[in-house]
Amino acid sequence: MIARLRRNVLRWTRVLPVLAVVLLALVWGRSLPVVVVVLVSLFLAGSVLAAVHHAEVIAHRVGEPFGSLVLAVAVTIIEVALIVTLMADGGDKSASLARDTVFAAVMITCNGIVGLCLLVGALKSGVAHFNAEGTAAELATVATLAGLSLVLPTFTTTTPGPWFSTPQLIFAAIAALVLYGIFVTTQTVRHRDYFLPVTAAGEVIDTEDHLDPPSRKVALTSLGLLALALIAVVGLAKAVSPTIESGVAAAGLPASVVGIVIALLVLLPETIAAVRAAYRDRVQTSLNLGLGSAMASIGLTIPAVAVASIWLAGPLYLGLGATHMVLLALTVVAGTLTVIPGRATPLQGGVHLTLLAAYIVLSVSP
């Protein structure tokens, strides 16, 4: 019975990403009726589940922290491509699109994913344990990238408004790439043990001995299907965005709420994978996914939009407003105090989830 169920899961997770990409090609750029929107939403949800499955197959093959890195980078690269594509369409909204999307990703990952996983891990085991050295390095990198890319533009004086001058933008892009590259090297080569799950006694868990790792062929197949599933997730989310925009406008909500909804959909595969890892007492893996996604979002988006700004007309707004800077500062402070002990209770999870709720409320009612 279990073997048959496993075969059925393998079958639909292989077929659905391909069908979802075909559906995406059929609906891209079209005005969709309600029935088609429902169908697209069902395929979107299925693509999310398929992406999580294939990400876990890859993670089991390559081990941690490589598995978390694969999913985080894959999602971010496709997200960056979507941002640049939307910016190329032009319009007043494109000037702040990169900033709004990156900040939404930072708040969702650093407070939503991190908070939810700490809460799940702590409720299951009493106390959630993780590696303070590795998590502190991740948080410090996220805070530095966010400060350089999203806070400084508000205070520079070479150009009026919340954007960088050309030399400043070039520096920010290079700094983001270099810092992200150094972090990846630290995470995967020099200090890999800092980013591995730990037991309650602080011992590093370097192996998963309850299942044999998949073969190279299976892992490569999952890698290709993961890419298809993530393309489908981002593309189908974009396809249903006009319906979301209409609903947001009908409800009288700010246009920025659309960006939050899309970001939530795009980050859903990582969220599910992170929560499942936390439930298995692998909280460090969850934190690698959350903070790694925030880092990749900034470290890859800023260089991409810097290059895109060469041919894009109009300013590129990067600086945050006062309200968002306060929320970012609270996130960094709360994250620092959470990381220092190397363990967390449900309270820390609740703190981060409250900050995410504050961000959503203030976006709906600024």
Short mmCIF file of C-alpha atoms in Angstrom, two decimals:
data_model
loop_
_atom_site.label_atom_id
_atom_site.label_comp_id
_atom_site.label_asym_id
_atom_site.label_seq_id
_atom_site.Cartn_x
_atom_site.Cartn_y
_atom_site.Cartn_z
CA MET A 1 0.00 0.00 0.00
CA ILE A 2 2.79 2.42 0.97
CA ALA A 3 4.80 1.49 -2.12
CA ARG A 4 1.77 2.12 -4.36
CA LEU A 5 1.16 5.49 -2.72
CA ARG A 6 4.82 6.43 -3.25
CA ARG A 7 4.60 5.47 -6.93
CA ASN A 8 1.48 7.62 -7.36
CA VAL A 9 3.23 10.59 -5.74
CA LEU A 10 6.25 10.18 -8.00
CA ARG A 11 4.01 9.94 -11.04
CA TRP A 12 2.01 13.12 -10.51
CA THR A 13 5.00 15.17 -9.34
CA ARG A 14 6.72 14.34 -12.63
CA VAL A 15 3.72 14.96 -14.90
CA LEU A 16 2.22 18.05 -13.28
CA PRO A 17 5.18 20.48 -13.74
CA VAL A 18 5.21 19.72 -17.47
CA LEU A 19 1.45 20.23 -17.77
CA ALA A 20 1.69 23.43 -15.72
CA VAL A 21 4.31 24.90 -18.05
CA VAL A 22 2.14 24.00 -21.06
CA LEU A 23 -0.82 25.71 -19.39
CA LEU A 24 1.38 28.74 -18.68
CA ALA A 25 2.29 28.99 -22.38
CA LEU A 26 -1.41 28.87 -23.30
CA VAL A 27 -2.59 31.56 -20.86
CA TRP A 28 0.43 33.92 -20.86
CA GLY A 29 -0.56 37.48 -21.77
CA ARG A 30 -4.27 36.67 -22.06
CA SER A 31 -7.29 37.96 -20.18
CA LEU A 32 -8.60 34.97 -18.25
CA PRO A 33 -12.23 34.14 -17.42
CA VAL A 34 -13.12 32.98 -13.93
CA VAL A 35 -13.17 29.27 -14.83
CA VAL A 36 -9.64 29.45 -16.26
CA VAL A 37 -8.43 31.40 -13.23
CA VAL A 38 -9.68 28.57 -11.01
CA LEU A 39 -7.90 26.01 -13.21
CA VAL A 40 -4.67 28.05 -13.14
CA SER A 41 -4.91 28.33 -9.35
CA LEU A 42 -5.23 24.55 -9.02
CA PHE A 43 -2.16 24.00 -11.20
CA LEU A 44 -0.35 26.69 -9.21
CA ALA A 45 -1.02 24.85 -5.96
CA GLY A 46 0.03 21.55 -7.52
CA SER A 47 3.25 23.09 -8.85
CA VAL A 48 4.10 24.34 -5.35
CA LEU A 49 3.72 20.83 -3.91
CA ALA A 50 5.71 19.32 -6.78
CA ALA A 51 8.50 21.87 -6.28
CA VAL A 52 8.72 21.00 -2.59
CA HIS A 53 8.91 17.28 -3.39
CA HIS A 54 11.70 17.66 -5.95
CA ALA A 55 13.61 20.10 -3.72
CA GLU A 56 13.58 17.52 -0.93
CA VAL A 57 14.82 14.81 -3.32
CA ILE A 58 17.73 17.04 -4.36
CA ALA A 59 18.45 18.02 -0.77
CA HIS A 60 18.57 14.36 0.27
CA ARG A 61 21.00 13.63 -2.56
CA VAL A 62 23.43 16.53 -2.05
CA GLY A 63 22.93 16.99 1.71
CA GLU A 64 22.77 20.18 3.71
CA PRO A 65 23.34 23.06 3.29
CA PHE A 66 23.50 22.47 -0.48
CA GLY A 67 19.85 21.40 -0.68
CA SER A 68 18.58 24.60 0.90
CA LEU A 69 20.87 26.64 -1.34
CA VAL A 70 19.55 24.98 -4.51
CA LEU A 71 15.92 25.81 -3.72
CA ALA A 72 16.65 29.35 -2.52
CA VAL A 73 18.75 30.27 -5.55
CA ALA A 74 16.38 28.61 -8.04
CA VAL A 75 13.35 30.49 -6.71
CA THR A 76 15.25 33.77 -6.59
CA ILE A 77 16.64 33.55 -10.13
CA ILE A 78 13.15 32.99 -11.54
CA GLU A 79 11.76 35.75 -9.30
CA VAL A 80 14.43 38.17 -10.54
CA ALA A 81 13.59 37.31 -14.15
CA LEU A 82 9.94 38.09 -13.42
CA ILE A 83 10.83 41.44 -11.81
CA VAL A 84 13.00 42.52 -14.73
CA THR A 85 10.30 41.45 -17.20
CA LEU A 86 7.66 43.48 -15.38
CA MET A 87 9.98 46.48 -15.14
CA ALA A 88 10.58 46.31 -18.88
CA ASP A 89 6.83 46.81 -19.39
CA GLY A 90 7.30 50.34 -18.03
CA GLY A 91 4.73 52.43 -16.20
CA ASP A 92 4.80 54.35 -12.94
CA LYS A 93 4.69 51.16 -10.84
CA SER A 94 7.93 49.79 -12.32
CA ALA A 95 10.07 52.45 -10.60
CA SER A 96 9.47 50.94 -7.15
CA LEU A 97 8.76 47.35 -8.20
CA ALA A 98 12.20 45.95 -7.34
CA ARG A 99 12.29 47.69 -3.96
CA ASP A 100 8.77 46.61 -2.99
CA THR A 101 9.33 43.02 -4.10
CA VAL A 102 12.70 42.64 -2.38
CA PHE A 103 11.45 44.16 0.86
CA ALA A 104 8.36 41.95 0.80
CA ALA A 105 10.63 38.92 0.33
CA VAL A 106 12.83 40.02 3.23
CA MET A 107 9.88 40.47 5.60
CA ILE A 108 8.19 37.24 4.53
CA THR A 109 11.36 35.15 4.84
CA CYS A 110 12.97 36.72 7.92
CA ASN A 111 9.74 36.99 9.90
CA GLY A 112 7.22 34.67 8.23
CA ILE A 113 9.31 31.60 7.37
CA VAL A 114 11.70 32.00 10.31
CA GLY A 115 8.93 32.72 12.81
CA LEU A 116 6.69 29.89 11.63
CA CYS A 117 9.54 27.37 11.69
CA LEU A 118 10.72 28.41 15.15
CA LEU A 119 7.14 28.09 16.38
CA VAL A 120 6.67 24.63 14.82
CA GLY A 121 10.06 23.39 16.02
CA ALA A 122 9.58 24.72 19.54
CA LEU A 123 6.03 23.37 19.89
CA LYS A 124 7.14 19.93 18.73
CA SER A 125 10.32 19.63 20.80
CA GLY A 126 9.81 22.16 23.59
CA VAL A 127 12.81 24.19 22.41
CA ALA A 128 13.99 24.69 18.82
CA HIS A 129 17.76 24.16 18.50
CA PHE A 130 19.96 25.57 15.74
CA ASN A 131 23.56 26.57 15.08
CA ALA A 132 24.08 30.11 16.35
CA GLU A 133 27.33 30.68 14.40
CA GLY A 134 25.87 29.90 11.02
CA THR A 135 22.53 31.60 11.61
CA ALA A 136 24.25 34.74 12.92
CA ALA A 137 26.37 34.87 9.76
CA GLU A 138 23.24 34.60 7.62
CA LEU A 139 21.42 37.31 9.56
CA ALA A 140 24.43 39.66 9.48
CA THR A 141 24.70 39.26 5.71
CA VAL A 142 20.98 39.90 5.20
CA ALA A 143 21.12 43.01 7.43
CA THR A 144 24.16 44.39 5.59
CA LEU A 145 22.69 43.78 2.15
CA ALA A 146 19.35 45.31 3.16
CA GLY A 147 21.03 48.34 4.72
CA LEU A 148 23.26 49.02 1.70
CA SER A 149 20.56 48.43 -0.90
CA LEU A 150 17.30 49.54 0.72
CA VAL A 151 18.16 52.06 3.46
CA LEU A 152 21.12 54.10 2.20
CA PRO A 153 19.38 55.33 -1.00
CA THR A 154 16.94 57.28 1.15
CA PHE A 155 19.78 59.31 2.71
CA THR A 156 22.24 59.88 -0.15
CA THR A 157 22.48 63.47 -1.39
CA THR A 158 24.07 63.14 -4.85
CA THR A 159 20.64 62.57 -6.37
CA PRO A 160 17.31 63.77 -4.93
CA GLY A 161 14.82 61.08 -3.99
CA PRO A 162 15.17 57.48 -2.79
CA TRP A 163 17.52 56.25 -5.52
CA PHE A 164 21.25 55.86 -6.14
CA SER A 165 23.38 57.77 -8.58
CA THR A 166 25.00 55.61 -11.27
CA PRO A 167 28.34 55.13 -9.41
CA GLN A 168 26.49 54.36 -6.18
CA LEU A 169 24.25 51.83 -7.94
CA ILE A 170 27.28 50.13 -9.50
CA PHE A 171 28.91 49.88 -6.08
CA ALA A 172 25.74 48.50 -4.48
CA ALA A 173 25.41 45.87 -7.23
CA ILE A 174 29.04 44.75 -7.00
CA ALA A 175 28.95 44.73 -3.19
CA ALA A 176 25.78 42.61 -3.21
CA LEU A 177 27.28 40.05 -5.61
CA VAL A 178 30.62 39.86 -3.79
CA LEU A 179 29.06 39.56 -0.36
CA TYR A 180 26.63 36.89 -1.51
CA GLY A 181 29.47 34.99 -3.21
CA ILE A 182 31.57 35.10 -0.03
CA PHE A 183 28.63 33.81 1.99
CA VAL A 184 27.97 30.90 -0.40
CA THR A 185 31.66 29.93 -0.20
CA THR A 186 31.53 30.09 3.60
CA GLN A 187 28.32 28.07 3.72
CA THR A 188 29.34 25.31 1.34
CA VAL A 189 33.14 25.06 1.61
CA ARG A 190 35.05 26.60 4.49
CA HIS A 191 32.54 26.41 7.34
CA ARG A 192 29.85 24.03 6.12
CA ASP A 193 29.39 22.57 9.62
CA TYR A 194 28.08 25.95 10.85
CA PHE A 195 25.00 25.49 8.66
CA LEU A 196 24.12 21.90 9.49
CA PRO A 197 21.30 20.91 11.87
CA VAL A 198 22.23 20.25 15.49
CA THR A 199 20.85 18.12 18.29
CA ALA A 200 19.70 19.41 21.66
CA ALA A 201 23.22 18.69 22.94
CA GLY A 202 24.74 20.81 20.19
CA GLU A 203 26.08 17.91 18.14
CA VAL A 204 26.12 18.46 14.37
CA ILE A 205 23.86 16.17 12.31
CA ASP A 206 25.76 15.52 9.09
CA THR A 207 23.81 12.55 7.75
CA GLU A 208 20.22 11.40 7.30
CA ASP A 209 20.33 7.65 7.88
CA HIS A 210 16.62 6.82 7.75
CA LEU A 211 16.49 6.64 3.93
CA ASP A 212 18.98 5.79 1.21
CA PRO A 213 19.84 8.84 -0.94
CA PRO A 214 18.34 8.87 -4.45
CA SER A 215 20.50 7.96 -7.42
CA ARG A 216 22.28 10.57 -9.54
CA LYS A 217 19.78 10.04 -12.37
CA VAL A 218 16.79 10.57 -10.06
CA ALA A 219 18.38 13.69 -8.56
CA LEU A 220 19.11 15.20 -11.99
CA THR A 221 15.55 14.45 -13.10
CA SER A 222 14.23 16.17 -9.97
CA LEU A 223 16.50 19.16 -10.66
CA GLY A 224 14.98 19.62 -14.10
CA LEU A 225 11.44 19.12 -12.82
CA LEU A 226 12.14 21.55 -9.96
CA ALA A 227 13.09 24.21 -12.49
CA LEU A 228 9.89 23.56 -14.47
CA ALA A 229 7.76 23.63 -11.31
CA LEU A 230 9.27 26.94 -10.16
CA ILE A 231 8.80 28.50 -13.60
CA ALA A 232 5.18 27.39 -13.42
CA VAL A 233 4.75 28.81 -9.89
CA VAL A 234 6.09 32.24 -10.82
CA GLY A 235 4.47 32.36 -14.25
CA LEU A 236 1.04 31.19 -13.12
CA ALA A 237 1.19 33.60 -10.18
CA LYS A 238 1.80 36.37 -12.72
CA ALA A 239 -1.07 35.05 -14.86
CA VAL A 240 -3.57 35.33 -12.00
CA SER A 241 -2.18 38.68 -10.84
CA PRO A 242 -4.74 40.71 -12.88
CA THR A 243 -7.52 38.93 -11.01
CA ILE A 244 -5.75 39.65 -7.73
CA GLU A 245 -5.29 43.29 -8.76
CA SER A 246 -8.98 43.60 -9.57
CA GLY A 247 -9.91 42.11 -6.20
CA VAL A 248 -7.51 44.39 -4.35
CA ALA A 249 -8.83 47.45 -6.19
CA ALA A 250 -12.43 46.43 -5.56
CA ALA A 251 -11.63 46.13 -1.85
CA GLY A 252 -10.10 49.61 -1.85
CA LEU A 253 -6.65 48.38 -0.80
CA PRO A 254 -3.30 49.92 -1.84
CA ALA A 255 -1.67 48.54 -5.00
CA SER A 256 1.34 47.36 -2.95
CA VAL A 257 -0.84 44.59 -1.50
CA VAL A 258 -0.69 42.85 -4.89
CA GLY A 259 3.09 42.56 -4.55
CA ILE A 260 2.71 40.95 -1.13
CA VAL A 261 0.22 38.39 -2.43
CA ILE A 262 2.46 37.50 -5.38
CA ALA A 263 5.51 37.25 -3.10
CA LEU A 264 3.61 34.93 -0.77
CA LEU A 265 2.71 32.68 -3.71
CA VAL A 266 6.26 32.65 -5.11
CA LEU A 267 7.79 31.86 -1.70
CA LEU A 268 5.24 29.17 -0.89
CA PRO A 269 7.48 26.23 -1.97
CA GLU A 270 10.27 27.37 0.35
CA THR A 271 7.79 27.97 3.17
CA ILE A 272 6.36 24.45 2.96
CA ALA A 273 9.83 22.88 2.70
CA ALA A 274 11.06 24.91 5.68
CA VAL A 275 8.09 24.01 7.89
CA ARG A 276 8.46 20.32 7.06
CA ALA A 277 12.14 20.50 7.98
CA ALA A 278 11.28 22.19 11.29
CA TYR A 279 8.74 19.46 12.04
CA ARG A 280 11.54 16.90 11.59
CA ASP A 281 13.67 18.81 14.16
CA ARG A 282 15.88 20.23 11.42
CA VAL A 283 15.36 23.87 12.37
CA GLN A 284 18.76 24.90 11.00
CA THR A 285 17.66 23.70 7.57
CA SER A 286 14.55 25.86 7.92
CA LEU A 287 16.63 28.90 8.84
CA ASN A 288 18.96 28.23 5.91
CA LEU A 289 15.93 28.33 3.61
CA GLY A 290 14.41 31.47 5.13
CA LEU A 291 17.48 33.65 5.60
CA GLY A 292 19.17 32.23 2.50
CA SER A 293 16.17 33.24 0.40
CA ALA A 294 16.23 36.77 1.79
CA MET A 295 19.95 37.00 1.05
CA ALA A 296 19.61 35.64 -2.47
CA SER A 297 16.68 37.95 -3.17
CA ILE A 298 18.77 41.05 -2.42
CA GLY A 299 22.10 39.72 -3.65
CA LEU A 300 20.74 38.74 -7.07
CA THR A 301 17.93 41.27 -7.60
CA ILE A 302 19.96 44.46 -7.04
CA PRO A 303 22.69 43.54 -9.57
CA ALA A 304 20.02 42.42 -12.07
CA VAL A 305 18.01 45.64 -11.87
CA ALA A 306 21.24 47.67 -11.94
CA VAL A 307 22.06 46.09 -15.31
CA ALA A 308 18.45 46.42 -16.48
CA SER A 309 18.42 50.13 -15.59
CA ILE A 310 20.85 50.72 -18.47
CA TRP A 311 18.01 50.43 -20.98
CA LEU A 312 15.01 51.08 -18.71
CA ALA A 313 13.64 54.62 -18.71
CA GLY A 314 12.83 56.49 -15.53
CA PRO A 315 14.22 56.35 -11.98
CA LEU A 316 14.85 53.20 -9.98
CA TYR A 317 13.45 53.66 -6.47
CA LEU A 318 15.37 51.61 -3.92
CA GLY A 319 15.14 53.57 -0.65
CA LEU A 320 12.54 52.56 1.91
CA GLY A 321 10.16 54.92 3.64
CA ALA A 322 10.29 55.61 7.38
CA THR A 323 7.68 52.99 8.33
CA HIS A 324 9.43 50.19 6.47
CA MET A 325 12.83 51.20 7.85
CA VAL A 326 11.42 50.89 11.38
CA LEU A 327 10.07 47.43 10.57
CA LEU A 328 13.42 46.41 9.08
CA ALA A 329 15.27 47.66 12.17
CA LEU A 330 12.90 45.76 14.47
CA THR A 331 13.40 42.63 12.36
CA VAL A 332 17.19 42.86 12.63
CA VAL A 333 17.11 43.52 16.39
CA ALA A 334 14.59 40.74 17.09
CA GLY A 335 16.51 38.37 14.81
CA THR A 336 19.78 39.11 16.61
CA LEU A 337 18.28 38.41 20.02
CA THR A 338 16.70 35.21 18.67
CA VAL A 339 19.96 33.93 17.17
CA ILE A 340 22.36 34.59 20.06
CA PRO A 341 21.28 31.69 22.36
CA GLY A 342 21.20 29.07 19.59
CA ARG A 343 17.77 27.93 20.72
CA ALA A 344 14.25 29.38 20.72
CA THR A 345 10.91 28.93 22.43
CA PRO A 346 7.49 29.56 20.87
CA LEU A 347 7.82 33.17 22.08
CA GLN A 348 10.55 33.97 19.54
CA GLY A 349 8.44 32.50 16.78
CA GLY A 350 5.51 34.62 17.91
CA VAL A 351 7.65 37.77 17.90
CA HIS A 352 8.69 37.31 14.28
CA LEU A 353 5.18 36.41 13.15
CA THR A 354 3.89 39.55 14.87
CA LEU A 355 6.39 41.65 12.91
CA LEU A 356 5.16 40.06 9.67
CA ALA A 357 1.58 40.78 10.68
CA ALA A 358 2.52 44.40 11.38
CA TYR A 359 4.08 44.68 7.92
CA ILE A 360 0.95 43.30 6.25
CA VAL A 361 -1.41 45.51 8.30
CA LEU A 362 0.64 48.65 7.59
CA SER A 363 0.75 47.75 3.89
CA VAL A 364 -3.03 47.40 3.81
CA SER A 365 -3.59 50.49 5.96
CA PRO A 366 -0.50 52.75 5.69
#
